[in-house]
Structure formats: structure tokens, C-alpha cells
Amino acid sequence: MTGPADGSREDSSGSDPSGDPSGIDPSGGSEAIDPDIDLRVPAQRAEPQGRVLAAVAAGGALGASARYGVALAWPAAPGAFPWATFWINVSGSALIGVLMVLISEGGRTAPHPLVRPFVGVGVLGGFTTFSTYAVDFSRLLDEGEAGTALAYAGLTLAGALGAVWASASVTRRAVRGRRG
């Protein structure tokens, strides 16, 4: 194993120089990325993740099944704009915006620690799809529909980002109005 150029030894464990395996600056210089888990707390670092993985898998199965059902009900003809995948990604992004405001902003937390992994990562992660988006884009190019492919790529990006922003904004206002 070779070390850095200055001759010091690099820790291969991935921890920061203080020895904290979480990679989080113990002086408080950075915040935990996941509000449900604080890796500065030893008990949370050692907590088994089996329940979380099961929640994500179960949610993913539901979300992917819903996406498959929509795609079967609304198939795209050869060379046509893939409306089903477009609306799946836009509506799923909107729901992600709502969910994240409701369970992670303003000091709120999920009513159960598995809500975000199940609904956010599982259901909505399984429902929305980058892979089908990429396959649809490639299929359109292969069919000689470059204009449709580029429109699809741009509209999906704009639609998904716009949906998550708009839904989060509306949800924030609604939550504030309910509290005030």
C-alpha cells in the first residue's frame, strides 16, 4: 500500500483523520446527510439495516409494479412520444417533493422511521424510472426520431424538476397555512 506524496499513511478504512468511521467532522463542521440516522451516534452506526432494506424492497416492488401497469395500459407506438414514462416521472417527482417537505422540513420527522425508506426510496423510487427513460430515448433515436427523442429528454427533465419544485413549494405553503 502506498501512502500520500508527503509520506504519511492514509487510513484505508475510509474514516476521517480523527478516527471517526462515519466520515463526519466531529467538530460539527458538517451535518449528517440523512436526518433519520446520525452516524455520530455509535448505536445508530451499528444498527442493523435489515428492516430498512426490507421496506425499500417492498416499496420498490409496489412502485415498479404500478409503473409496469401504467406502461401496459398506455404503451407508446413506434416512433411516438413515450407519454406513460413521461407522466410517471413527472408525477413521481411531484410526489417526492410532497413527501420530502412533509417528513423532513421544519423540524418534522416521519411518523415511523421506515416511512421515508418505504415510500420515498421504495415506492416512488420504483415508480419513477431513469432506465426506461434512457431506453425510450435510445429507441426513439434508433427509429430515426431524433427530434422526438430530444423533446422527450428535455421535457422530461424540465417536467420532473418543475414538478418537484412546484409540489414542494405548494406543500410548504399548505403546511405553513395549517400551522398559522
Short mmCIF file of C-alpha atoms in Angstrom, two decimals:
data_model
loop_
_atom_site.label_atom_id
_atom_site.label_comp_id
_atom_site.label_asym_id
_atom_site.label_seq_id
_atom_site.Cartn_x
_atom_site.Cartn_y
_atom_site.Cartn_z
CA MET A 1 0.00 0.00 0.00
CA THR A 2 1.41 3.35 -0.94
CA GLY A 3 0.62 6.46 1.05
CA PRO A 4 0.16 10.08 0.06
CA ALA A 5 3.03 12.04 -1.51
CA ASP A 6 4.01 13.55 1.86
CA GLY A 7 4.92 10.10 3.18
CA SER A 8 2.15 9.91 5.76
CA ARG A 9 -0.02 6.83 5.87
CA GLU A 10 -3.52 7.04 4.54
CA ASP A 11 -6.21 5.27 6.54
CA SER A 12 -7.81 2.67 4.27
CA SER A 13 -10.91 2.39 6.44
CA GLY A 14 -12.49 5.46 4.86
CA SER A 15 -12.67 7.29 8.17
CA ASP A 16 -11.58 10.85 8.69
CA PRO A 17 -8.21 11.62 10.35
CA SER A 18 -9.84 11.81 13.80
CA GLY A 19 -10.68 8.12 13.55
CA ASP A 20 -14.44 8.68 13.26
CA PRO A 21 -15.63 5.93 10.85
CA SER A 22 -18.73 7.93 9.92
CA GLY A 23 -16.65 10.35 7.85
CA ILE A 24 -18.42 13.23 9.61
CA ASP A 25 -16.32 16.01 11.07
CA PRO A 26 -16.71 15.54 14.86
CA SER A 27 -16.18 19.26 15.42
CA GLY A 28 -19.60 19.87 13.89
CA GLY A 29 -18.27 21.22 10.60
CA SER A 30 -20.75 19.20 8.55
CA GLU A 31 -24.23 17.89 9.08
CA ALA A 32 -25.46 14.35 8.70
CA ILE A 33 -26.94 13.83 5.25
CA ASP A 34 -29.73 11.55 6.41
CA PRO A 35 -31.90 13.17 9.11
CA ASP A 36 -33.17 9.75 10.20
CA ILE A 37 -29.69 8.44 11.01
CA ASP A 38 -26.94 10.33 12.79
CA LEU A 39 -23.73 8.39 12.25
CA ARG A 40 -22.10 10.33 15.09
CA VAL A 41 -24.23 8.22 17.46
CA PRO A 42 -22.49 4.84 17.86
CA ALA A 43 -25.75 2.94 18.40
CA GLN A 44 -27.11 4.22 15.09
CA ARG A 45 -23.92 3.30 13.22
CA ALA A 46 -24.22 -0.28 14.49
CA GLU A 47 -27.97 -0.57 13.96
CA PRO A 48 -28.89 -3.48 11.65
CA GLN A 49 -30.34 -2.30 8.36
CA GLY A 50 -32.43 -5.39 7.56
CA ARG A 51 -35.75 -3.65 8.27
CA VAL A 52 -34.78 -0.68 6.11
CA LEU A 53 -33.72 -2.93 3.23
CA ALA A 54 -36.96 -4.90 3.52
CA ALA A 55 -39.00 -1.68 3.50
CA VAL A 56 -37.16 -0.39 0.42
CA ALA A 57 -37.58 -3.73 -1.37
CA ALA A 58 -41.30 -4.00 -0.57
CA GLY A 59 -41.91 -0.39 -1.60
CA GLY A 60 -39.85 -0.85 -4.74
CA ALA A 61 -41.89 -3.89 -5.74
CA LEU A 62 -45.10 -1.87 -5.35
CA GLY A 63 -43.76 1.16 -7.22
CA ALA A 64 -42.27 -0.86 -10.08
CA SER A 65 -45.49 -2.87 -10.40
CA ALA A 66 -47.51 0.35 -10.62
CA ARG A 67 -45.14 1.70 -13.28
CA TYR A 68 -45.40 -1.55 -15.25
CA GLY A 69 -49.20 -1.37 -15.06
CA VAL A 70 -49.22 2.21 -16.39
CA ALA A 71 -46.85 1.23 -19.22
CA LEU A 72 -49.10 -1.69 -20.19
CA ALA A 73 -52.21 0.49 -20.11
CA TRP A 74 -50.60 3.32 -22.09
CA PRO A 75 -47.99 1.84 -24.49
CA ALA A 76 -46.02 4.07 -26.85
CA ALA A 77 -46.33 3.30 -30.56
CA PRO A 78 -43.06 3.01 -32.52
CA GLY A 79 -41.58 6.46 -33.04
CA ALA A 80 -44.14 8.10 -30.75
CA PHE A 81 -43.53 10.20 -27.66
CA PRO A 82 -43.48 7.88 -24.60
CA TRP A 83 -46.19 9.66 -22.64
CA ALA A 84 -46.56 6.95 -20.00
CA THR A 85 -42.92 7.16 -18.90
CA PHE A 86 -43.01 10.95 -19.11
CA TRP A 87 -46.04 11.23 -16.81
CA ILE A 88 -44.72 8.53 -14.46
CA ASN A 89 -41.53 10.52 -13.93
CA VAL A 90 -43.29 13.88 -13.62
CA SER A 91 -45.98 12.67 -11.21
CA GLY A 92 -43.47 10.62 -9.20
CA SER A 93 -41.22 13.67 -8.88
CA ALA A 94 -44.16 15.73 -7.66
CA LEU A 95 -44.96 13.12 -5.03
CA ILE A 96 -41.32 13.04 -3.93
CA GLY A 97 -41.48 16.82 -3.42
CA VAL A 98 -44.60 16.50 -1.27
CA LEU A 99 -43.17 13.63 0.77
CA MET A 100 -39.86 15.29 1.48
CA VAL A 101 -41.49 18.50 2.70
CA LEU A 102 -43.95 16.63 4.90
CA ILE A 103 -41.40 14.43 6.61
CA SER A 104 -38.15 16.35 6.65
CA GLU A 105 -38.61 20.12 6.78
CA GLY A 106 -39.42 22.48 9.60
CA GLY A 107 -38.37 20.07 12.33
CA ARG A 108 -40.86 17.44 11.24
CA THR A 109 -39.93 13.79 11.16
CA ALA A 110 -41.64 10.80 9.64
CA PRO A 111 -44.30 9.24 11.86
CA HIS A 112 -42.31 5.99 11.62
CA PRO A 113 -38.61 5.55 10.74
CA LEU A 114 -39.49 3.30 7.80
CA VAL A 115 -41.85 5.76 6.05
CA ARG A 116 -39.17 7.50 4.06
CA PRO A 117 -37.33 4.32 3.00
CA PHE A 118 -40.60 2.58 2.12
CA VAL A 119 -42.43 5.43 0.37
CA GLY A 120 -39.60 7.68 -0.84
CA VAL A 121 -36.89 5.25 -1.85
CA GLY A 122 -39.05 2.19 -2.39
CA VAL A 123 -42.45 3.10 -3.83
CA LEU A 124 -41.53 6.38 -5.53
CA GLY A 125 -38.04 5.21 -6.45
CA GLY A 126 -39.52 2.10 -8.04
CA PHE A 127 -42.30 4.07 -9.73
CA THR A 128 -40.07 6.72 -11.30
CA THR A 129 -37.58 5.40 -13.80
CA PHE A 130 -34.36 6.61 -15.32
CA SER A 131 -33.66 3.31 -17.05
CA THR A 132 -36.92 3.26 -19.03
CA TYR A 133 -36.40 6.94 -19.83
CA ALA A 134 -32.95 6.11 -21.25
CA VAL A 135 -34.28 3.11 -23.19
CA ASP A 136 -37.15 5.19 -24.63
CA PHE A 137 -34.69 7.91 -25.66
CA SER A 138 -32.40 5.35 -27.32
CA ARG A 139 -35.35 3.64 -29.03
CA LEU A 140 -36.51 6.94 -30.50
CA LEU A 141 -33.01 7.64 -31.83
CA ASP A 142 -32.80 4.13 -33.33
CA GLU A 143 -36.15 4.73 -35.04
CA GLY A 144 -34.85 7.92 -36.63
CA GLU A 145 -36.92 10.20 -34.38
CA ALA A 146 -34.12 12.46 -33.14
CA GLY A 147 -36.44 15.45 -32.73
CA THR A 148 -38.90 13.47 -30.66
CA ALA A 149 -36.03 11.97 -28.61
CA LEU A 150 -34.58 15.40 -27.84
CA ALA A 151 -38.01 16.81 -27.00
CA TYR A 152 -38.64 13.84 -24.71
CA ALA A 153 -35.26 14.27 -22.99
CA GLY A 154 -35.73 17.99 -22.43
CA LEU A 155 -39.38 17.89 -21.46
CA THR A 156 -38.83 15.03 -19.01
CA LEU A 157 -36.00 16.88 -17.29
CA ALA A 158 -37.93 20.16 -17.15
CA GLY A 159 -41.17 18.43 -16.15
CA ALA A 160 -39.63 16.37 -13.35
CA LEU A 161 -37.64 19.27 -11.90
CA GLY A 162 -40.59 21.62 -12.24
CA ALA A 163 -42.91 19.10 -10.60
CA VAL A 164 -40.70 18.50 -7.57
CA TRP A 165 -40.15 22.25 -7.12
CA ALA A 166 -43.84 23.17 -7.55
CA SER A 167 -45.16 20.39 -5.33
CA ALA A 168 -42.63 21.15 -2.59
CA SER A 169 -43.48 24.87 -2.77
CA VAL A 170 -47.24 24.27 -2.60
CA THR A 171 -46.82 21.76 0.22
CA ARG A 172 -44.66 24.21 2.22
CA ARG A 173 -47.32 26.91 1.87
CA ALA A 174 -50.09 24.50 2.83
CA VAL A 175 -48.18 23.30 5.91
CA ARG A 176 -47.42 26.89 6.98
CA GLY A 177 -51.07 27.87 6.50
CA ARG A 178 -52.25 24.94 8.60
CA ARG A 179 -49.87 25.87 11.43
CA GLY A 180 -50.52 29.63 11.32
#
